[in-house]
Short mmCIF file of C-alpha atoms in Angstrom, two decimals:
data_model
loop_
_atom_site.label_atom_id
_atom_site.label_comp_id
_atom_site.label_asym_id
_atom_site.label_seq_id
_atom_site.Cartn_x
_atom_site.Cartn_y
_atom_site.Cartn_z
CA MET A 116 -0.18 -0.01 0.15
CA SER A 117 1.55 3.40 -0.98
CA SER A 118 1.94 5.92 1.80
CA SER A 119 -0.32 8.87 2.02
CA PRO A 120 1.12 12.41 2.34
CA SER A 121 1.73 13.24 5.87
CA ASN A 122 -0.81 16.19 6.21
CA ASP A 123 -3.53 13.79 5.38
CA HIS A 124 -2.50 11.15 7.82
CA PRO A 125 -0.29 12.65 10.49
CA GLY A 126 -0.41 9.65 12.49
CA ALA A 127 -2.35 8.73 15.86
CA SER A 128 -0.21 10.23 18.55
CA GLY A 129 -1.89 12.84 20.68
CA ALA A 130 0.77 15.39 19.82
CA ALA A 131 -0.30 15.20 16.19
CA ARG A 132 -4.31 15.98 16.84
CA PRO A 133 -3.96 19.51 16.75
CA THR A 134 -1.60 19.17 13.65
CA ARG A 135 -4.33 17.52 11.64
CA ARG A 136 -6.97 20.36 12.20
CA GLU A 137 -4.28 22.83 11.32
CA ALA A 138 -3.28 21.00 8.31
CA ALA A 139 -6.94 20.94 7.21
CA GLN A 140 -7.06 24.72 7.59
CA ARG A 141 -3.79 25.20 5.66
CA ARG A 142 -5.44 23.07 3.15
CA ARG A 143 -8.61 24.94 3.23
CA ARG A 144 -6.76 28.24 2.99
CA ARG A 145 -4.84 26.87 -0.18
CA LEU A 146 -8.03 25.76 -2.04
CA VAL A 147 -9.66 28.91 -1.51
CA GLY A 148 -6.88 30.73 -2.92
CA MET A 149 -6.88 28.43 -5.92
CA LEU A 150 -10.74 28.61 -6.20
CA GLY A 151 -10.50 32.37 -6.03
CA ALA A 152 -8.28 32.50 -8.89
CA ALA A 153 -10.21 29.72 -10.89
CA VAL A 154 -13.54 31.61 -10.45
CA ALA A 155 -12.01 34.82 -11.26
CA GLY A 156 -10.32 33.27 -14.56
CA ALA A 157 -13.67 31.49 -15.29
CA VAL A 158 -15.78 34.68 -15.29
CA THR A 159 -13.10 36.43 -17.07
CA VAL A 160 -12.81 33.87 -19.85
CA ALA A 161 -16.76 33.58 -20.00
CA VAL A 162 -17.14 37.36 -20.39
CA VAL A 163 -14.21 37.88 -23.00
CA LEU A 164 -16.06 35.09 -24.97
CA ILE A 165 -19.37 36.93 -24.73
CA LEU A 166 -17.97 40.13 -25.68
CA LEU A 167 -16.00 38.69 -28.55
CA ASP A 168 -19.41 37.12 -29.69
CA THR A 169 -21.58 40.42 -29.48
CA ARG A 170 -18.45 42.67 -30.84
CA GLU A 171 -18.53 40.36 -33.87
CA ARG A 172 -22.17 40.97 -34.41
CA ASP A 173 -21.93 44.77 -33.98
CA ASP A 174 -19.09 44.93 -36.35
CA ALA A 175 -21.26 43.18 -38.91
CA VAL A 176 -24.02 45.93 -38.45
CA GLY A 177 -21.42 48.45 -39.28
CA THR A 178 -20.98 51.99 -38.21
CA THR A 179 -23.21 54.51 -36.89
CA VAL A 180 -23.98 57.02 -39.62
CA ASP A 181 -26.76 59.14 -37.90
CA ALA A 182 -26.13 59.36 -34.16
CA SER A 183 -29.50 61.42 -33.48
CA ASN A 184 -31.53 58.58 -34.97
CA GLY A 185 -29.19 55.88 -33.93
CA LEU A 186 -28.86 54.78 -37.59
CA ARG A 187 -26.13 52.78 -38.88
CA ALA A 188 -24.80 51.55 -42.31
CA PRO A 189 -23.94 47.91 -43.22
CA ALA A 190 -20.42 47.14 -42.66
CA ALA A 191 -20.44 45.26 -46.13
CA ALA A 192 -22.37 47.43 -48.74
CA ILE A 193 -23.80 45.63 -51.76
CA ASP A 194 -21.48 45.85 -54.77
CA GLY A 195 -22.58 48.67 -56.92
CA ASP A 196 -21.43 46.59 -59.98
CA LEU A 197 -24.16 44.07 -59.47
CA THR A 198 -26.99 44.16 -61.84
CA ARG A 199 -30.30 45.40 -60.16
CA GLN A 200 -33.71 44.83 -61.35
CA GLY A 201 -36.21 45.62 -58.87
CA ARG A 202 -36.02 43.05 -55.97
CA THR A 203 -33.40 40.99 -57.90
CA LEU A 204 -29.80 41.09 -58.11
CA GLY A 205 -27.35 39.53 -60.61
CA ASP A 206 -27.23 38.43 -64.01
CA PRO A 207 -30.71 37.42 -65.29
CA ALA A 208 -29.23 34.72 -67.21
CA ALA A 209 -27.54 33.03 -64.26
CA PRO A 210 -28.36 29.36 -64.01
CA VAL A 211 -29.45 29.35 -60.45
CA LEU A 212 -32.42 31.45 -59.01
CA VAL A 213 -32.51 31.82 -55.36
CA VAL A 214 -35.50 33.32 -53.71
CA GLU A 215 -35.14 34.77 -50.09
CA TYR A 216 -38.32 34.97 -48.33
CA ALA A 217 -37.64 37.35 -45.32
CA ASP A 218 -39.28 39.62 -42.76
CA TYR A 219 -37.40 43.00 -41.97
CA GLN A 220 -38.23 42.53 -38.12
CA CYS A 221 -36.67 38.78 -38.11
CA SER A 222 -33.34 38.76 -36.33
CA PHE A 223 -32.41 35.45 -38.16
CA CYS A 224 -32.85 37.41 -41.57
CA GLN A 225 -30.71 40.34 -40.26
CA ALA A 226 -28.25 37.96 -39.19
CA PHE A 227 -28.20 36.53 -42.74
CA GLY A 228 -28.40 39.86 -44.44
CA LEU A 229 -25.22 41.19 -42.50
CA ASN A 230 -23.19 38.05 -42.43
CA GLY A 231 -24.34 35.31 -45.25
CA LEU A 232 -25.81 37.78 -47.83
CA PRO A 233 -22.06 39.31 -48.54
CA LYS A 234 -20.62 36.09 -48.94
CA LEU A 235 -23.44 34.72 -51.23
CA LEU A 236 -23.09 37.77 -53.19
CA ASP A 237 -19.30 37.44 -53.50
CA ASP A 238 -19.14 33.89 -54.33
CA TYR A 239 -22.17 33.24 -56.60
CA VAL A 240 -23.89 36.26 -57.75
CA ALA A 241 -20.89 38.41 -58.66
CA THR A 242 -19.59 35.42 -60.58
CA GLY A 243 -22.79 35.02 -62.77
CA MET A 244 -23.76 31.84 -61.33
CA VAL A 245 -26.74 32.90 -59.29
CA ARG A 246 -29.44 35.46 -59.37
CA LEU A 247 -31.07 36.61 -56.06
CA GLU A 248 -34.57 37.71 -55.57
CA TYR A 249 -35.97 39.11 -52.41
CA ARG A 250 -39.46 38.29 -51.44
CA HIS A 251 -41.63 39.71 -48.39
CA LEU A 252 -42.82 37.05 -46.08
CA VAL A 253 -44.57 38.92 -42.87
CA VAL A 254 -44.59 36.58 -40.25
CA ILE A 255 -43.77 38.93 -37.35
CA GLY A 256 -47.30 40.82 -36.49
CA GLY A 257 -48.45 39.31 -39.66
CA ASP A 258 -52.20 39.65 -38.48
CA ASP A 259 -51.52 43.39 -38.16
CA PRO A 260 -51.59 45.14 -41.38
CA ASP A 261 -50.22 48.20 -39.71
CA GLY A 262 -47.25 46.39 -38.09
CA GLU A 263 -43.72 47.28 -38.39
CA SER A 264 -42.82 44.43 -40.88
CA TYR A 265 -45.43 45.67 -43.37
CA ARG A 266 -44.33 49.10 -43.23
CA ALA A 267 -40.79 48.25 -43.75
CA ALA A 268 -41.57 45.99 -46.64
CA GLU A 269 -43.64 48.65 -48.22
CA ALA A 270 -40.97 51.31 -47.72
CA ALA A 271 -38.56 48.90 -49.53
CA GLU A 272 -41.18 48.72 -52.39
CA CYS A 273 -41.43 52.65 -52.36
CA ALA A 274 -37.51 52.83 -52.82
CA GLY A 275 -37.81 50.08 -55.49
CA ASP A 276 -40.11 52.51 -57.39
CA GLN A 277 -37.20 54.81 -57.79
CA GLY A 278 -34.72 51.88 -58.52
CA LYS A 279 -33.30 51.94 -54.95
CA PHE A 280 -34.71 48.81 -53.49
CA TRP A 281 -31.56 47.42 -52.44
CA GLU A 282 -29.94 50.65 -51.38
CA LEU A 283 -32.66 50.88 -48.66
CA HIS A 284 -33.07 47.13 -48.11
CA GLU A 285 -29.47 46.73 -46.89
CA LEU A 286 -29.96 49.79 -44.55
CA LEU A 287 -33.53 48.46 -43.22
CA VAL A 288 -31.62 45.02 -42.38
CA ALA A 289 -28.76 47.06 -40.62
CA ASN A 290 -31.24 49.08 -38.63
CA SER A 291 -33.63 46.45 -37.39
CA LEU A 292 -33.76 46.60 -33.67
CA GLY A 293 -35.64 43.18 -33.13
CA GLU A 294 -39.13 42.64 -32.91
CA TYR A 295 -41.69 45.18 -32.06
CA GLN A 296 -39.13 47.72 -31.05
CA GLY A 297 -40.14 50.51 -33.04
CA SER A 298 -37.52 50.01 -35.82
CA PHE A 299 -39.96 50.87 -38.62
CA THR A 300 -42.23 53.35 -37.76
CA PRO A 301 -43.04 55.85 -40.42
CA GLU A 302 -40.83 58.53 -38.92
CA ARG A 303 -37.82 56.06 -38.51
CA LEU A 304 -38.38 54.74 -42.14
CA LYS A 305 -38.07 58.12 -43.44
CA ALA A 306 -34.91 58.97 -41.38
CA ILE A 307 -33.24 55.59 -42.75
CA ALA A 308 -34.30 56.48 -46.18
CA GLY A 309 -32.76 59.84 -45.71
CA LEU A 310 -29.36 57.87 -46.01
CA VAL A 311 -30.02 56.67 -49.36
CA ASP A 312 -28.17 58.80 -52.04
CA GLY A 313 -30.24 60.04 -54.75
CA LEU A 314 -33.41 59.16 -53.34
CA ASP A 315 -36.48 61.73 -53.99
CA GLN A 316 -37.28 61.75 -50.33
CA THR A 317 -40.69 63.75 -50.95
CA ALA A 318 -41.92 60.98 -53.28
CA PHE A 319 -40.73 58.36 -51.00
CA GLY A 320 -42.60 59.91 -47.99
CA SER A 321 -45.62 60.39 -50.02
CA CYS A 322 -45.50 56.78 -50.92
CA VAL A 323 -44.82 55.43 -47.54
CA ASP A 324 -47.59 57.66 -46.10
CA ALA A 325 -50.18 56.58 -48.79
CA ARG A 326 -49.25 52.92 -48.24
CA THR A 327 -49.01 52.55 -51.93
CA HIS A 328 -47.63 48.98 -51.75
CA ARG A 329 -49.75 47.65 -48.81
CA ALA A 330 -51.75 45.43 -51.08
CA GLU A 331 -48.72 44.19 -53.05
CA VAL A 332 -46.65 43.32 -49.85
CA ALA A 333 -49.77 41.59 -48.39
CA ARG A 334 -50.16 39.55 -51.89
CA LEU A 335 -46.56 38.40 -51.84
CA SER A 336 -46.84 37.42 -48.25
CA ALA A 337 -50.07 35.63 -48.78
CA GLU A 338 -48.43 33.84 -51.79
CA ALA A 339 -45.56 32.73 -49.51
CA LYS A 340 -48.03 31.31 -46.97
CA GLN A 341 -50.16 29.63 -49.54
CA ALA A 342 -47.09 27.86 -50.82
CA GLY A 343 -46.26 26.48 -47.25
CA LEU A 344 -43.63 28.90 -46.35
CA ARG A 345 -44.01 29.73 -42.33
CA SER A 346 -40.58 30.90 -41.18
CA THR A 347 -38.06 33.20 -42.54
CA PRO A 348 -35.70 33.53 -43.80
CA THR A 349 -36.74 30.59 -46.35
CA PHE A 350 -34.71 30.09 -49.58
CA VAL A 351 -36.15 28.49 -52.58
CA VAL A 352 -33.41 27.42 -55.03
CA ASN A 353 -34.67 26.92 -58.51
CA GLY A 354 -38.06 26.03 -57.08
CA ALA A 355 -36.86 23.61 -54.41
CA THR A 356 -37.23 24.85 -50.92
CA VAL A 357 -34.04 24.68 -48.65
CA THR A 358 -34.16 24.11 -45.08
CA GLY A 359 -31.45 25.04 -42.73
CA GLY A 360 -29.03 27.95 -42.85
CA VAL A 361 -26.35 29.11 -45.36
CA PRO A 362 -24.36 25.84 -45.48
CA MET A 363 -27.56 24.02 -46.83
CA LEU A 364 -27.99 26.98 -49.05
CA ASN A 365 -24.69 26.73 -50.50
CA GLU A 366 -24.92 22.84 -50.81
CA ALA A 367 -28.06 23.30 -52.60
CA ILE A 368 -27.04 26.09 -55.00
CA ASP A 369 -23.85 23.76 -55.82
CA GLU A 370 -26.04 20.77 -56.64
CA HIS A 371 -27.81 22.94 -58.87
CA LEU A 372 -24.95 24.16 -60.58
CA ALA A 373 -23.40 20.86 -60.85
CA GLY A 374 -26.48 19.81 -62.59
CA SER A 375 -27.05 22.67 -65.00
CA MET B 114 -14.84 6.23 5.25
CA PRO B 115 -18.68 6.80 4.15
CA ALA B 116 -17.35 10.26 3.10
CA ARG B 117 -14.51 8.88 1.05
CA SER B 118 -16.67 6.61 -0.81
CA GLY B 119 -19.21 9.33 -1.37
CA ARG B 120 -16.71 11.52 -2.95
CA GLY B 121 -15.47 8.52 -4.93
CA GLY B 122 -19.06 8.46 -6.48
CA ILE B 123 -19.11 12.16 -7.13
CA ARG B 124 -15.73 11.71 -8.89
CA VAL B 125 -17.27 8.93 -11.11
CA ALA B 126 -20.16 11.09 -11.94
CA SER B 127 -17.89 13.86 -12.79
CA ALA B 128 -15.81 11.58 -15.21
CA ALA B 129 -18.85 9.95 -16.90
CA LEU B 130 -20.40 13.52 -17.49
CA ALA B 131 -17.14 14.67 -18.76
CA GLY B 132 -16.93 11.62 -20.91
CA LEU B 133 -20.33 12.27 -22.36
CA GLY B 134 -19.54 15.93 -22.89
CA VAL B 135 -16.51 14.95 -25.07
CA ALA B 136 -19.32 12.58 -27.12
CA VAL B 137 -21.78 15.28 -27.53
CA SER B 138 -19.42 18.15 -28.51
CA ALA B 139 -17.39 15.95 -30.64
CA TYR B 140 -20.80 15.11 -32.53
CA LEU B 141 -21.58 18.67 -32.78
CA THR B 142 -18.28 19.59 -34.05
CA ALA B 143 -18.22 17.08 -36.88
CA SER B 144 -21.86 18.10 -37.68
CA HIS B 145 -20.62 21.70 -38.06
CA PHE B 146 -18.62 20.76 -40.88
CA ASP B 147 -20.87 18.06 -42.14
CA GLU B 148 -24.50 19.04 -41.75
CA GLY B 149 -25.52 15.63 -43.02
CA LEU B 150 -24.42 14.05 -39.79
CA LEU B 151 -26.85 16.11 -37.85
CA VAL B 152 -29.71 14.06 -36.62
CA CYS B 153 -32.50 16.35 -34.92
CA GLY B 154 -35.94 14.83 -34.62
CA LEU B 155 -37.36 17.02 -31.95
CA SER B 156 -36.06 20.72 -32.31
CA ASP B 157 -34.60 22.87 -34.91
CA CYS B 158 -30.58 22.02 -34.83
CA THR B 159 -29.81 23.15 -38.37
CA THR B 160 -30.94 26.52 -37.57
CA VAL B 161 -28.85 26.87 -34.47
CA GLN B 162 -25.77 25.17 -35.89
CA ALA B 163 -25.79 27.18 -39.20
CA SER B 164 -26.62 30.44 -37.53
CA ASP B 165 -23.82 33.00 -36.99
CA TYR B 166 -23.92 32.47 -33.45
CA ALA B 167 -22.36 29.07 -33.89
CA THR B 168 -18.78 30.43 -34.46
CA ILE B 169 -16.74 32.93 -32.55
CA LEU B 170 -14.02 34.41 -34.48
CA GLY B 171 -14.30 31.47 -36.95
CA VAL B 172 -14.10 29.07 -34.45
CA PRO B 173 -17.00 26.84 -34.05
CA VAL B 174 -18.73 26.95 -30.38
CA ALA B 175 -18.84 23.05 -30.68
CA LEU B 176 -15.26 23.01 -30.92
CA LEU B 177 -14.88 25.37 -27.86
CA GLY B 178 -17.17 22.96 -25.97
CA LEU B 179 -15.34 19.74 -26.78
CA GLY B 180 -11.92 21.59 -25.70
CA MET B 181 -13.70 22.33 -22.25
CA TYR B 182 -15.06 18.84 -22.03
CA VAL B 183 -11.53 17.01 -22.88
CA ALA B 184 -9.79 19.57 -20.30
CA VAL B 185 -12.12 18.56 -17.92
CA LEU B 186 -11.83 14.92 -18.54
CA GLY B 187 -8.08 15.26 -18.50
CA LEU B 188 -8.06 17.13 -14.99
CA VAL B 189 -10.65 14.45 -13.72
CA VAL B 190 -8.21 11.74 -14.75
CA ALA B 191 -5.38 13.41 -13.35
CA ARG B 192 -7.22 13.87 -10.01
CA TRP B 193 -7.74 10.43 -9.86
CA VAL B 194 -4.23 9.10 -10.38
CA ARG B 195 -2.42 11.85 -8.71
CA PRO B 196 -4.20 12.38 -5.42
CA GLY B 197 -1.47 14.77 -4.28
CA LEU B 198 -2.94 17.34 -6.96
CA THR B 199 -6.55 17.07 -5.62
CA LEU B 200 -6.87 20.63 -4.57
CA ALA B 201 -5.22 22.21 -7.92
CA THR B 202 -7.23 19.93 -10.18
CA THR B 203 -10.37 20.51 -8.44
CA ALA B 204 -9.91 24.13 -8.50
CA ALA B 205 -9.26 24.23 -12.17
CA THR B 206 -12.06 21.82 -12.82
CA PHE B 207 -14.52 23.90 -11.00
CA GLY B 208 -13.31 26.97 -12.77
CA LEU B 209 -13.60 25.51 -16.16
CA THR B 210 -17.10 24.16 -15.71
CA LEU B 211 -17.90 27.53 -14.14
CA ALA B 212 -16.71 29.49 -17.49
CA GLY B 213 -18.49 26.61 -19.41
CA ALA B 214 -21.88 27.21 -17.41
CA ILE B 215 -21.81 30.92 -17.93
CA PHE B 216 -21.05 30.50 -21.44
CA THR B 217 -23.60 28.00 -22.03
CA GLY B 218 -26.09 30.23 -20.30
CA TYR B 219 -25.39 32.97 -22.85
CA LEU B 220 -25.94 30.52 -25.63
CA THR B 221 -29.33 29.14 -24.28
CA TYR B 222 -30.46 32.85 -24.19
CA VAL B 223 -29.37 33.43 -27.95
CA GLU B 224 -31.09 30.10 -28.71
CA LEU B 225 -34.38 31.08 -26.81
CA PHE B 226 -34.73 34.60 -27.69
CA VAL B 227 -32.56 35.63 -30.67
CA LEU B 228 -32.64 32.86 -32.83
CA GLU B 229 -36.08 31.26 -31.36
CA ALA B 230 -34.80 28.01 -32.32
CA ILE B 231 -33.55 25.11 -30.08
CA CYS B 232 -30.93 22.42 -30.74
CA GLN B 233 -31.57 19.12 -28.85
CA TRP B 234 -27.96 18.39 -28.83
CA CYS B 235 -26.99 21.99 -27.54
CA VAL B 236 -29.43 21.56 -24.63
CA VAL B 237 -27.94 18.09 -23.78
CA SER B 238 -24.85 19.74 -23.70
CA ALA B 239 -25.90 22.60 -21.39
CA VAL B 240 -27.40 20.27 -18.94
CA LEU B 241 -24.10 18.26 -18.99
CA THR B 242 -22.19 21.39 -18.13
CA VAL B 243 -24.44 22.15 -15.22
CA LEU B 244 -24.43 18.99 -13.66
CA LEU B 245 -20.45 18.85 -13.86
CA LEU B 246 -20.82 22.38 -12.40
CA MET B 247 -22.98 20.67 -9.32
CA THR B 248 -20.67 17.49 -9.05
CA GLU B 249 -17.71 19.83 -8.75
CA GLY B 250 -19.49 22.19 -6.49
CA ILE B 251 -20.05 19.30 -4.11
CA LEU B 252 -16.44 18.11 -4.31
CA VAL B 253 -15.26 21.88 -3.62
CA SER B 254 -17.57 21.90 -0.44
CA ARG B 255 -16.50 18.52 0.72
CA LEU B 256 -12.98 19.69 0.55
CA LEU B 257 -13.73 23.02 2.16
CA ALA B 258 -14.83 21.19 5.31
CA ILE B 259 -12.82 20.93 8.28
CA PRO B 260 -12.94 17.72 10.13
CA GLU B 261 -14.25 17.77 13.74
CA GLU B 262 -11.62 17.10 16.59
#
């Protein structure tokens, strides 16, 4: 049998009795010191990881460009050289059509718009392999025709009337504050649109106030729901619905490209 | 003797939990790179695994979890074979599992309130981390106890 450390088993002599308790107390003090360091290290590591994670997201949202309204520009703006036709981006002759169904209040749509979309555009749209179409699918406050998601979608269409759909779209994505947070009140929509170069603000404001595209947004959303789409963002690649995130989308695109 | 055997049971539980954690996080790490491996009947793992929250600075969160579980398993084994290092290994294990539990809490918040999608394997990993923190907490409290005269 191996011998134990003398601190743990000091022996049975009477003189050793107080030593055992003292040894336990010393051991306790050592453990408390180690635990203090371990807990401080643990909290530091966890907080640093969380801060890194949130910082990464803030960087993707971009820099503040209108502090009075708390508005930000996207970190990765859509390439101005891409062909833009209404709600589509890219070469009309591209072999693969990707349709993104999304809601401007949806946080996962925002995450895709800020992080996934720039890579999709670089890898597939700029290379002429994919044409991207954006369609409105209002799922947040979908029963409220005056809700923020409808308002934002209508505003994007109003900008589209002036050939500026994507210019406003990327700003709407970057400036969504979450669900029901007042991101897309008429006043804030006009402030966001104020960041779009060359947009006729008066015409845009009239379009937003008159709710010119209310019926169109409702129709697009209803069509998507009739097609069985319930969540956002949903991607349809050459007519086939893709479930899952960006990796599944890329996989589906690659399969269609391989077969084309 | 009863206290020692009770401590032994807790140590076995810690080792088992860390081993399970290694298995679950290794599976999640593998499925991060190959989504075809992901089997998820009860929840929406794909949304969570494919989300931007699944990586930090390009490193898969599942890989961070795997690193934590492997380190915990290594410390638990070291505590077993080198009893003289019990204080240091127990403090380090407690710190690691505490960091894991805090970060797991953040990730669970993201799943519930940001992504609004739950990944069942991530929940399993979160439960394992919390159970590990509990077993290590029990060991720490026993080590802190001073024997009666």
